[in-house]
PDB file of C-alpha atoms in Angstrom:
ATOM      1  CA  LEU A   1       5.682   0.699 -14.614  1.00 88.00           C
ATOM      2  CA  CYS A   2       5.815   3.259 -17.418  1.00 88.00           C
ATOM      3  CA  ALA A   3       2.303   4.681 -17.032  1.00 92.00           C
ATOM      4  CA  ALA A   4       2.032   4.892 -13.231  1.00 93.00           C
ATOM      5  CA  PRO A   5       5.394   4.496 -11.431  1.00 92.00           C
ATOM      6  CA  PRO A   6       3.929   5.302  -7.984  1.00 91.00           C
ATOM      7  CA  ARG A   7       1.787   2.169  -8.282  1.00 93.00           C
ATOM      8  CA  VAL A   8       5.023   0.170  -8.468  1.00 94.00           C
ATOM      9  CA  ARG A   9       7.044   2.247  -5.987  1.00 96.00           C
ATOM     10  CA  LYS A  10       4.683   1.675  -3.057  1.00 94.00           C
ATOM     11  CA  PRO A  11       4.689  -2.162  -3.250  1.00 93.00           C
ATOM     12  CA  ILE A  12       8.480  -2.203  -3.564  1.00 95.00           C
ATOM     13  CA  LEU A  13       8.779  -0.353  -0.265  1.00 96.00           C
ATOM     14  CA  GLY A  14       6.085  -2.591   1.224  1.00 93.00           C
ATOM     15  CA  SER A  15       8.005  -5.684   0.166  1.00 92.00           C
ATOM     16  CA  ALA A  16      11.163  -4.393   1.817  1.00 95.00           C
ATOM     17  CA  SER A  17       9.197  -3.964   5.067  1.00 94.00           C
ATOM     18  CA  ARG A  18       8.556  -7.737   5.086  1.00 93.00           C
ATOM     19  CA  GLN A  19      12.267  -8.591   5.118  1.00 94.00           C
ATOM     20  CA  ALA A  20      14.277 -10.000   8.039  1.00 92.00           C
ATOM     21  CA  PRO A  21      17.694  -8.492   8.780  1.00 94.00           C
ATOM     22  CA  ASP A  22      19.465 -11.537   7.271  1.00 91.00           C
ATOM     23  CA  GLY A  23      17.857 -10.852   3.872  1.00 89.00           C
ATOM     24  CA  ASP A  24      15.140 -13.495   4.048  1.00 87.00           C
ATOM     25  CA  VAL A  25      11.564 -12.374   3.433  1.00 88.00           C
ATOM     26  CA  GLN A  26       8.131 -13.262   4.700  1.00 87.00           C
ATOM     27  CA  HIS A  27       6.183 -15.551   2.409  1.00 81.00           C
ATOM     28  CA  TRP A  28       2.492 -14.844   1.983  1.00 75.00           C
ATOM     29  CA  GLY A  29       2.302 -11.767   4.184  1.00 77.00           C
ATOM     30  CA  HIS A  30      -1.220 -10.851   5.268  1.00 80.00           C
ATOM     31  CA  PRO A  31      -1.875  -7.122   5.748  1.00 79.00           C
ATOM     32  CA  PRO A  32      -2.808  -5.158   7.686  1.00 82.00           C
ATOM     33  CA  ALA A  33      -1.554  -7.007  10.781  1.00 86.00           C
ATOM     34  CA  GLY A  34       1.481  -8.486   9.038  1.00 87.00           C
ATOM     35  CA  ARG A  35       1.007 -12.148   9.794  1.00 90.00           C
ATOM     36  CA  GLY A  36       2.702 -14.453   7.357  1.00 88.00           C
ATOM     37  CA  VAL A  37       4.745 -17.537   6.742  1.00 88.00           C
ATOM     38  CA  ARG A  38       8.492 -17.810   7.178  1.00 86.00           C
ATOM     39  CA  THR A  39       9.768 -20.447   4.751  1.00 82.00           C
ATOM     40  CA  MET A  40      12.904 -21.860   3.203  1.00 79.00           C
ATOM     41  CA  CYS A  41      11.742 -20.834  -0.291  1.00 79.00           C
ATOM     42  CA  SER A  42      14.647 -19.582  -2.327  1.00 77.00           C
ATOM     43  CA  ASP A  43      13.330 -17.202  -4.949  1.00 76.00           C
ATOM     44  CA  GLU A  44      11.215 -14.726  -3.014  1.00 82.00           C
ATOM     45  CA  TYR A  45      13.970 -12.628  -1.479  1.00 87.00           C
ATOM     46  CA  LEU A  46      15.557 -12.048  -4.909  1.00 92.00           C
ATOM     47  CA  GLY A  47      12.349 -10.435  -6.149  1.00 92.00           C
ATOM     48  CA  LEU A  48      13.125  -7.243  -4.228  1.00 95.00           C
ATOM     49  CA  PRO A  49      16.436  -6.389  -5.936  1.00 97.00           C
ATOM     50  CA  PHE A  50      15.100  -7.622  -9.287  1.00 97.00           C
ATOM     51  CA  VAL A  51      12.044  -5.354  -9.257  1.00 96.00           C
ATOM     52  CA  THR A  52      13.944  -2.462  -7.660  1.00 97.00           C
ATOM     53  CA  GLU A  53      16.555  -2.536 -10.433  1.00 98.00           C
ATOM     54  CA  ARG A  54      13.857  -2.593 -13.110  1.00 97.00           C
ATOM     55  CA  TYR A  55      11.964   0.244 -11.432  1.00 97.00           C
ATOM     56  CA  VAL A  56      15.053   2.473 -11.126  1.00 97.00           C
ATOM     57  CA  THR A  57      16.219   1.692 -14.663  1.00 96.00           C
ATOM     58  CA  VAL A  58      12.838   2.460 -16.231  1.00 96.00           C
ATOM     59  CA  THR A  59      11.790   5.457 -14.113  1.00 96.00           C
ATOM     60  CA  GLY A  60      15.134   7.027 -13.220  1.00 95.00           C
ATOM     61  CA  ASP A  61      13.837   7.387  -9.629  1.00 96.00           C
ATOM     62  CA  THR A  62      17.075   6.764  -7.741  1.00 97.00           C
ATOM     63  CA  GLY A  63      15.578   8.422  -4.654  1.00 97.00           C
ATOM     64  CA  ILE A  64      13.756   5.206  -3.863  1.00 98.00           C
ATOM     65  CA  LEU A  65      17.120   3.613  -3.051  1.00 98.00           C
ATOM     66  CA  ASP A  66      17.558   6.037  -0.133  1.00 98.00           C
ATOM     67  CA  GLU A  67      14.153   5.370   1.449  1.00 98.00           C
ATOM     68  CA  LYS A  68      14.623   3.910   4.940  1.00 98.00           C
ATOM     69  CA  ILE A  69      12.539   0.898   5.869  1.00 98.00           C
ATOM     70  CA  ARG A  70      12.310  -1.254   9.004  1.00 97.00           C
ATOM     71  CA  PHE A  71      12.827  -4.999   9.047  1.00 96.00           C
ATOM     72  CA  ILE A  72      10.611  -7.611  10.626  1.00 94.00           C
ATOM     73  CA  GLU A  73      11.836  -9.613  13.586  1.00 94.00           C
ATOM     74  CA  GLY A  74      10.790 -13.157  14.233  1.00 90.00           C
ATOM     75  CA  ARG A  75      12.464 -16.346  15.152  1.00 88.00           C
ATOM     76  CA  PRO A  76      14.444 -18.065  12.410  1.00 86.00           C
ATOM     77  CA  LEU A  77      13.355 -21.441  11.136  1.00 85.00           C
ATOM     78  CA  ARG A  78      14.603 -24.418  13.091  1.00 86.00           C
ATOM     79  CA  GLU A  79      16.588 -27.029  11.192  1.00 79.00           C
ATOM     80  CA  ASP A  80      13.643 -29.416  11.239  1.00 80.00           C
ATOM     81  CA  GLU A  81      11.129 -26.803   9.982  1.00 82.00           C
ATOM     82  CA  GLU A  82      10.158 -26.028   6.422  1.00 80.00           C
ATOM     83  CA  SER A  83       7.905 -23.135   7.455  1.00 85.00           C
ATOM     84  CA  TYR A  84       5.919 -21.555  10.255  1.00 88.00           C
ATOM     85  CA  TYR A  85       3.099 -18.998  10.469  1.00 92.00           C
ATOM     86  CA  ASP A  86       3.633 -16.042  12.773  1.00 92.00           C
ATOM     87  CA  LEU A  87       3.087 -12.354  13.470  1.00 93.00           C
ATOM     88  CA  PRO A  88       6.589 -10.861  13.411  1.00 93.00           C
ATOM     89  CA  GLN A  89       7.351  -7.566  15.106  1.00 94.00           C
ATOM     90  CA  LYS A  90       8.834  -4.487  13.447  1.00 93.00           C
ATOM     91  CA  SER A  91      12.502  -4.023  14.220  1.00 94.00           C
ATOM     92  CA  GLU A  92      14.002  -0.795  15.457  1.00 94.00           C
ATOM     93  CA  GLU A  93      16.652  -1.065  12.739  1.00 95.00           C
ATOM     94  CA  LYS A  94      15.924   0.946   9.597  1.00 97.00           C
ATOM     95  CA  VAL A  95      18.134   0.841   6.528  1.00 98.00           C
ATOM     96  CA  THR A  96      17.853   2.117   2.989  1.00 98.00           C
ATOM     97  CA  LEU A  97      16.110   0.166   0.265  1.00 98.00           C
ATOM     98  CA  TYR A  98      19.542  -0.154  -1.343  1.00 98.00           C
ATOM     99  CA  GLU A  99      20.808  -1.969   1.772  1.00 98.00           C
ATOM    100  CA  HIS A 100      17.675  -4.147   1.876  1.00 98.00           C
ATOM    101  CA  CYS A 101      18.431  -5.214  -1.705  1.00 98.00           C
ATOM    102  CA  LYS A 102      22.057  -5.969  -0.877  1.00 98.00           C
ATOM    103  CA  ARG A 103      20.963  -8.153   2.029  1.00 97.00           C
ATOM    104  CA  SER A 104      18.542 -10.018  -0.240  1.00 96.00           C
ATOM    105  CA  ILE A 105      21.297 -10.704  -2.730  1.00 97.00           C
ATOM    106  CA  GLY A 106      23.665 -11.768   0.049  1.00 96.00           C
ATOM    107  CA  HIS A 107      21.047 -14.207   1.316  1.00 93.00           C
ATOM    108  CA  GLY A 108      20.926 -15.728  -2.177  1.00 92.00           C
ATOM    109  CA  LEU A 109      24.648 -16.415  -2.370  1.00 95.00           C
ATOM    110  CA  ARG A 110      24.406 -19.931  -0.962  1.00 92.00           C
ATOM    111  CA  PHE A 111      25.635 -22.596  -3.330  1.00 94.00           C
ATOM    112  CA  GLY A 112      25.692 -26.359  -3.607  1.00 92.00           C
ATOM    113  CA  GLY A 113      28.296 -28.779  -4.888  1.00 92.00           C
ATOM    114  CA  HIS A 114      28.030 -27.594  -8.510  1.00 95.00           C
ATOM    115  CA  GLY A 115      28.251 -23.911  -7.633  1.00 96.00           C
ATOM    116  CA  LEU A 116      24.554 -23.428  -8.373  1.00 94.00           C
ATOM    117  CA  PRO A 117      22.241 -21.757  -5.828  1.00 92.00           C
ATOM    118  CA  LEU A 118      20.595 -23.876  -3.186  1.00 88.00           C
ATOM    119  CA  MET A 119      16.866 -23.993  -3.710  1.00 84.00           C
ATOM    120  CA  GLY A 120      15.720 -24.299  -0.118  1.00 76.00           C
ATOM    121  CA  SER A 121      12.196 -25.680   0.021  1.00 72.00           C
ATOM    122  CA  GLY A 122      11.363 -24.648  -3.505  1.00 65.00           C
ATOM    123  CA  ASP A 123      11.989 -22.056  -6.120  1.00 60.00           C
ATOM    124  CA  TRP A 124       9.339 -20.859  -8.565  1.00 62.00           C
ATOM    125  CA  ASN A 125       8.039 -24.412  -8.872  1.00 62.00           C
ATOM    126  CA  ASP A 126       6.413 -25.357  -5.575  1.00 59.00           C
ATOM    127  CA  GLY A 127       6.057 -28.916  -6.882  1.00 67.00           C
ATOM    128  CA  MET A 128       9.778 -29.292  -6.237  1.00 69.00           C
ATOM    129  CA  ASP A 129       9.519 -28.272  -2.602  1.00 66.00           C
ATOM    130  CA  LEU A 130      11.259 -31.364  -1.236  1.00 69.00           C
ATOM    131  CA  VAL A 131      14.277 -31.252  -3.541  1.00 72.00           C
ATOM    132  CA  GLY A 132      16.045 -28.586  -1.510  1.00 68.00           C
ATOM    133  CA  CYS A 133      15.077 -29.704   1.971  1.00 69.00           C
ATOM    134  CA  GLY A 134      18.224 -30.703   3.790  1.00 70.00           C
ATOM    135  CA  GLY A 135      20.307 -28.024   2.101  1.00 71.00           C
ATOM    136  CA  LYS A 136      21.564 -29.974  -0.919  1.00 78.00           C
ATOM    137  CA  GLY A 137      19.198 -29.343  -3.829  1.00 83.00           C
ATOM    138  CA  GLU A 138      20.439 -26.877  -6.426  1.00 88.00           C
ATOM    139  CA  SER A 139      18.261 -24.971  -8.872  1.00 87.00           C
ATOM    140  CA  VAL A 140      19.115 -24.179 -12.477  1.00 90.00           C
ATOM    141  CA  TRP A 141      16.155 -21.787 -12.712  1.00 89.00           C
ATOM    142  CA  LEU A 142      17.331 -19.976  -9.584  1.00 90.00           C
ATOM    143  CA  ALA A 143      20.843 -19.792 -11.038  1.00 94.00           C
ATOM    144  CA  PHE A 144      19.537 -17.940 -14.087  1.00 95.00           C
ATOM    145  CA  PHE A 145      17.403 -15.654 -11.907  1.00 94.00           C
ATOM    146  CA  LEU A 146      20.285 -14.898  -9.522  1.00 96.00           C
ATOM    147  CA  HIS A 147      22.568 -14.193 -12.477  1.00 98.00           C
ATOM    148  CA  SER A 148      20.037 -11.704 -13.840  1.00 97.00           C
ATOM    149  CA  VAL A 149      19.749 -10.013 -10.432  1.00 98.00           C
ATOM    150  CA  LEU A 150      23.536  -9.776  -9.998  1.00 98.00           C
ATOM    151  CA  ALA A 151      24.123  -8.417 -13.493  1.00 98.00           C
ATOM    152  CA  GLY A 152      21.344  -5.840 -13.191  1.00 97.00           C
ATOM    153  CA  PHE A 153      22.129  -4.729  -9.672  1.00 98.00           C
ATOM    154  CA  ALA A 154      25.769  -4.081 -10.548  1.00 98.00           C
ATOM    155  CA  GLY A 155      24.520  -1.067 -12.521  1.00 97.00           C
ATOM    156  CA  ILE A 156      22.535   0.149  -9.511  1.00 98.00           C
ATOM    157  CA  ALA A 157      25.665  -0.154  -7.341  1.00 98.00           C
ATOM    158  CA  ASP A 158      27.618   1.825  -9.945  1.00 97.00           C
ATOM    159  CA  ALA A 159      24.967   4.564  -9.877  1.00 95.00           C
ATOM    160  CA  LYS A 160      25.202   4.661  -6.061  1.00 96.00           C
ATOM    161  CA  GLY A 161      28.989   5.036  -6.268  1.00 97.00           C
ATOM    162  CA  ASP A 162      29.469   1.652  -4.606  1.00 98.00           C
ATOM    163  CA  ALA A 163      32.222   0.395  -6.912  1.00 98.00           C
ATOM    164  CA  ALA A 164      33.284  -2.425  -4.599  1.00 98.00           C
ATOM    165  CA  TYR A 165      29.770  -3.896  -4.505  1.00 98.00           C
ATOM    166  CA  ALA A 166      29.331  -3.468  -8.272  1.00 98.00           C
ATOM    167  CA  THR A 167      32.574  -5.388  -8.795  1.00 98.00           C
ATOM    168  CA  SER A 168      31.456  -8.097  -6.381  1.00 98.00           C
ATOM    169  CA  CYS A 169      28.129  -8.500  -8.232  1.00 98.00           C
ATOM    170  CA  ARG A 170      29.908  -8.797 -11.566  1.00 98.00           C
ATOM    171  CA  GLU A 171      32.419 -11.316 -10.213  1.00 98.00           C
ATOM    172  CA  GLN A 172      29.636 -13.426  -8.689  1.00 98.00           C
ATOM    173  CA  ALA A 173      27.676 -13.256 -11.973  1.00 98.00           C
ATOM    174  CA  THR A 174      30.729 -14.340 -13.968  1.00 98.00           C
ATOM    175  CA  ARG A 175      31.414 -17.264 -11.617  1.00 98.00           C
ATOM    176  CA  LEU A 176      27.757 -18.272 -11.672  1.00 98.00           C
ATOM    177  CA  ALA A 177      27.636 -18.113 -15.487  1.00 98.00           C
ATOM    178  CA  ALA A 178      30.627 -20.455 -15.656  1.00 98.00           C
ATOM    179  CA  ASN A 179      28.950 -22.894 -13.247  1.00 98.00           C
ATOM    180  CA  ILE A 180      25.718 -22.768 -15.264  1.00 97.00           C
ATOM    181  CA  GLU A 181      27.662 -23.476 -18.439  1.00 97.00           C
ATOM    182  CA  SER A 182      29.563 -26.361 -16.820  1.00 97.00           C
ATOM    183  CA  HIS A 183      26.751 -28.067 -14.929  1.00 96.00           C
ATOM    184  CA  ALA A 184      23.308 -26.981 -16.158  1.00 91.00           C
ATOM    185  CA  TRP A 185      23.287 -28.196 -19.753  1.00 81.00           C
TER     186      TRP A 185
END
Protein backbone atom coordinates (compact mmCIF):
# COMPACT_ATOMS: atom_id res chain seq x y z
CA LEU A 1 0.00 0.00 0.00
CA CYS A 2 2.79 2.43 0.85
CA ALA A 3 5.31 1.33 -1.79
CA ALA A 4 3.01 0.84 -4.80
CA PRO A 5 -0.47 2.37 -4.33
CA PRO A 6 -1.54 1.66 -7.94
CA ARG A 7 -1.21 -2.06 -7.19
CA VAL A 8 -3.91 -1.60 -4.55
CA ARG A 9 -6.04 0.95 -6.43
CA LYS A 10 -6.73 -1.32 -9.40
CA PRO A 11 -8.10 -4.28 -7.37
CA ILE A 12 -10.30 -1.94 -5.33
CA LEU A 13 -11.98 -0.74 -8.52
CA GLY A 14 -12.15 -4.32 -9.77
CA SER A 15 -13.86 -5.41 -6.57
CA ALA A 16 -16.46 -2.68 -6.92
CA SER A 17 -17.23 -3.97 -10.44
CA ARG A 18 -18.31 -7.30 -8.90
CA GLN A 19 -21.00 -5.68 -6.75
CA ALA A 20 -24.78 -5.91 -7.24
CA PRO A 21 -26.85 -2.73 -6.92
CA ASP A 22 -28.14 -3.82 -3.48
CA GLY A 23 -24.58 -3.84 -2.09
CA ASP A 24 -24.02 -7.59 -2.19
CA VAL A 25 -20.91 -8.84 -3.98
CA GLN A 26 -19.94 -11.81 -6.09
CA HIS A 27 -18.06 -14.50 -4.21
CA TRP A 28 -15.17 -16.16 -5.99
CA GLY A 29 -15.33 -14.17 -9.20
CA HIS A 30 -13.47 -15.76 -12.11
CA PRO A 31 -11.92 -13.32 -14.60
CA PRO A 32 -11.87 -12.62 -17.43
CA ALA A 33 -15.45 -13.68 -18.19
CA GLY A 34 -16.78 -12.74 -14.75
CA ARG A 35 -18.41 -15.97 -13.73
CA GLY A 36 -18.75 -16.41 -10.01
CA VAL A 37 -20.83 -17.48 -7.08
CA ARG A 38 -23.60 -15.44 -5.49
CA THR A 39 -23.81 -16.40 -1.82
CA MET A 40 -25.30 -15.37 1.49
CA CYS A 41 -21.82 -14.84 2.99
CA SER A 42 -21.81 -11.82 5.23
CA ASP A 43 -18.29 -10.45 5.36
CA GLU A 44 -17.29 -10.07 1.73
CA TYR A 45 -19.23 -6.94 0.87
CA LEU A 46 -17.71 -5.07 3.84
CA GLY A 47 -14.23 -5.63 2.44
CA LEU A 48 -14.76 -2.92 -0.17
CA PRO A 49 -15.37 0.00 2.22
CA PHE A 50 -12.76 -1.35 4.65
CA VAL A 51 -9.97 -1.47 2.07
CA THR A 52 -11.11 1.74 0.37
CA GLU A 53 -10.93 3.64 3.66
CA ARG A 54 -7.46 2.28 4.38
CA TYR A 55 -6.28 3.11 0.86
CA VAL A 56 -7.56 6.70 0.99
CA THR A 57 -6.23 7.26 4.52
CA VAL A 58 -2.75 5.98 3.69
CA THR A 59 -2.34 7.40 0.17
CA GLY A 60 -4.43 10.56 0.32
CA ASP A 61 -5.88 9.59 -3.09
CA THR A 62 -9.44 10.86 -2.64
CA GLY A 63 -9.91 10.83 -6.42
CA ILE A 64 -10.54 7.11 -6.28
CA LEU A 65 -13.83 7.84 -4.50
CA ASP A 66 -15.12 9.62 -7.62
CA GLU A 67 -14.29 6.80 -10.05
CA LYS A 68 -17.50 5.51 -11.67
CA ILE A 69 -17.98 1.77 -11.84
CA ARG A 70 -20.77 -0.44 -13.18
CA PHE A 71 -22.59 -3.04 -11.13
CA ILE A 72 -23.27 -6.64 -12.04
CA GLU A 73 -26.81 -7.82 -12.64
CA GLY A 74 -27.96 -11.30 -11.86
CA ARG A 75 -30.88 -12.87 -10.17
CA PRO A 76 -30.96 -12.64 -6.39
CA LEU A 77 -30.74 -15.77 -4.31
CA ARG A 78 -34.00 -17.57 -3.68
CA GLU A 79 -35.00 -18.14 -0.07
CA ASP A 80 -34.10 -21.81 -0.32
CA GLU A 81 -30.65 -21.17 -1.87
CA GLU A 82 -27.35 -20.71 -0.11
CA SER A 83 -25.49 -19.98 -3.35
CA TYR A 84 -25.50 -20.33 -7.11
CA TYR A 85 -22.86 -20.10 -9.86
CA ASP A 86 -23.59 -17.77 -12.75
CA LEU A 87 -22.27 -15.32 -15.33
CA PRO A 88 -23.86 -12.00 -14.37
CA GLN A 89 -24.19 -9.18 -16.88
CA LYS A 90 -22.82 -5.66 -16.48
CA SER A 91 -25.47 -3.14 -15.54
CA GLU A 92 -25.99 0.14 -17.33
CA GLU A 93 -25.95 1.90 -13.96
CA LYS A 94 -22.60 3.42 -13.00
CA VAL A 95 -21.98 5.09 -9.66
CA THR A 96 -18.93 6.36 -7.83
CA LEU A 97 -16.76 4.11 -5.70
CA TYR A 98 -17.98 6.18 -2.75
CA GLU A 99 -21.57 5.15 -3.54
CA HIS A 100 -20.51 1.51 -4.02
CA CYS A 101 -19.01 1.60 -0.51
CA LYS A 102 -22.15 3.14 0.96
CA ARG A 103 -24.26 0.40 -0.60
CA SER A 104 -21.93 -2.25 0.83
CA ILE A 105 -22.27 -0.77 4.29
CA GLY A 106 -26.05 -0.49 3.90
CA HIS A 107 -26.19 -4.16 2.94
CA GLY A 108 -24.37 -4.98 6.19
CA LEU A 109 -26.86 -3.20 8.42
CA ARG A 110 -29.02 -6.26 9.01
CA PHE A 111 -29.25 -7.28 12.64
CA GLY A 112 -30.57 -10.13 14.72
CA GLY A 113 -32.30 -10.25 18.08
CA HIS A 114 -29.24 -9.03 20.01
CA GLY A 115 -28.53 -6.14 17.66
CA LEU A 116 -25.51 -7.95 16.22
CA PRO A 117 -25.10 -8.39 12.45
CA LEU A 118 -26.66 -11.39 10.78
CA MET A 119 -24.00 -13.71 9.47
CA GLY A 120 -25.80 -15.11 6.45
CA SER A 121 -24.21 -18.37 5.37
CA GLY A 122 -20.92 -17.63 7.04
CA ASP A 123 -18.55 -14.90 7.97
CA TRP A 124 -14.77 -15.29 7.92
CA ASN A 125 -15.13 -18.81 9.28
CA ASP A 126 -16.68 -20.97 6.57
CA GLY A 127 -16.97 -23.79 9.11
CA MET A 128 -19.90 -21.87 10.58
CA ASP A 129 -21.77 -21.70 7.30
CA LEU A 130 -24.99 -23.21 8.64
CA VAL A 131 -25.31 -20.97 11.70
CA GLY A 132 -26.75 -18.07 9.73
CA CYS A 133 -28.91 -19.98 7.28
CA GLY A 134 -32.50 -19.05 7.93
CA GLY A 135 -31.64 -15.47 8.82
CA LYS A 136 -31.17 -15.83 12.59
CA GLY A 137 -27.48 -16.42 13.29
CA GLU A 138 -25.56 -13.41 14.56
CA SER A 139 -21.81 -12.96 14.38
CA VAL A 140 -19.62 -11.36 17.03
CA TRP A 141 -16.66 -11.29 14.63
CA LEU A 142 -18.79 -9.55 12.00
CA ALA A 143 -19.96 -7.06 14.63
CA PHE A 144 -16.37 -6.04 15.33
CA PHE A 145 -15.60 -5.85 11.60
CA LEU A 146 -18.72 -3.79 10.85
CA HIS A 147 -17.91 -1.46 13.74
CA SER A 148 -14.42 -0.91 12.31
CA VAL A 149 -15.86 -0.21 8.85
CA LEU A 150 -18.45 2.25 10.21
CA ALA A 151 -15.95 4.12 12.37
CA GLY A 152 -13.40 4.37 9.57
CA PHE A 153 -15.82 5.27 6.82
CA ALA A 154 -17.28 8.13 8.85
CA GLY A 155 -13.99 9.95 8.22
CA ILE A 156 -14.28 9.30 4.49
CA ALA A 157 -17.83 10.71 4.53
CA ASP A 158 -16.54 13.78 6.38
CA ALA A 159 -13.85 14.27 3.73
CA LYS A 160 -16.51 14.01 1.00
CA GLY A 161 -18.62 16.66 2.75
CA ASP A 162 -21.36 14.11 3.43
CA ALA A 163 -22.04 15.12 7.03
CA ALA A 164 -25.36 13.28 7.23
CA TYR A 165 -23.78 9.97 6.23
CA ALA A 166 -20.81 10.51 8.57
CA THR A 167 -23.26 11.08 11.43
CA SER A 168 -25.22 7.97 10.47
CA CYS A 169 -22.04 5.85 10.45
CA ARG A 170 -21.05 7.14 13.88
CA GLU A 171 -24.52 6.55 15.31
CA GLN A 172 -24.61 3.00 13.92
CA ALA A 173 -21.10 2.34 15.32
CA THR A 174 -22.12 3.63 18.75
CA ARG A 175 -25.27 1.48 18.79
CA LEU A 176 -23.31 -1.55 17.61
CA ALA A 177 -20.62 -1.01 20.26
CA ALA A 178 -23.31 -0.97 22.95
CA ASN A 179 -24.81 -4.21 21.60
CA ILE A 180 -21.37 -5.84 21.49
CA GLU A 181 -20.75 -4.79 25.07
CA SER A 182 -24.16 -6.07 26.21
CA HIS A 183 -24.32 -9.37 24.34
CA ALA A 184 -20.89 -10.49 23.08
CA TRP A 185 -18.95 -10.99 26.30
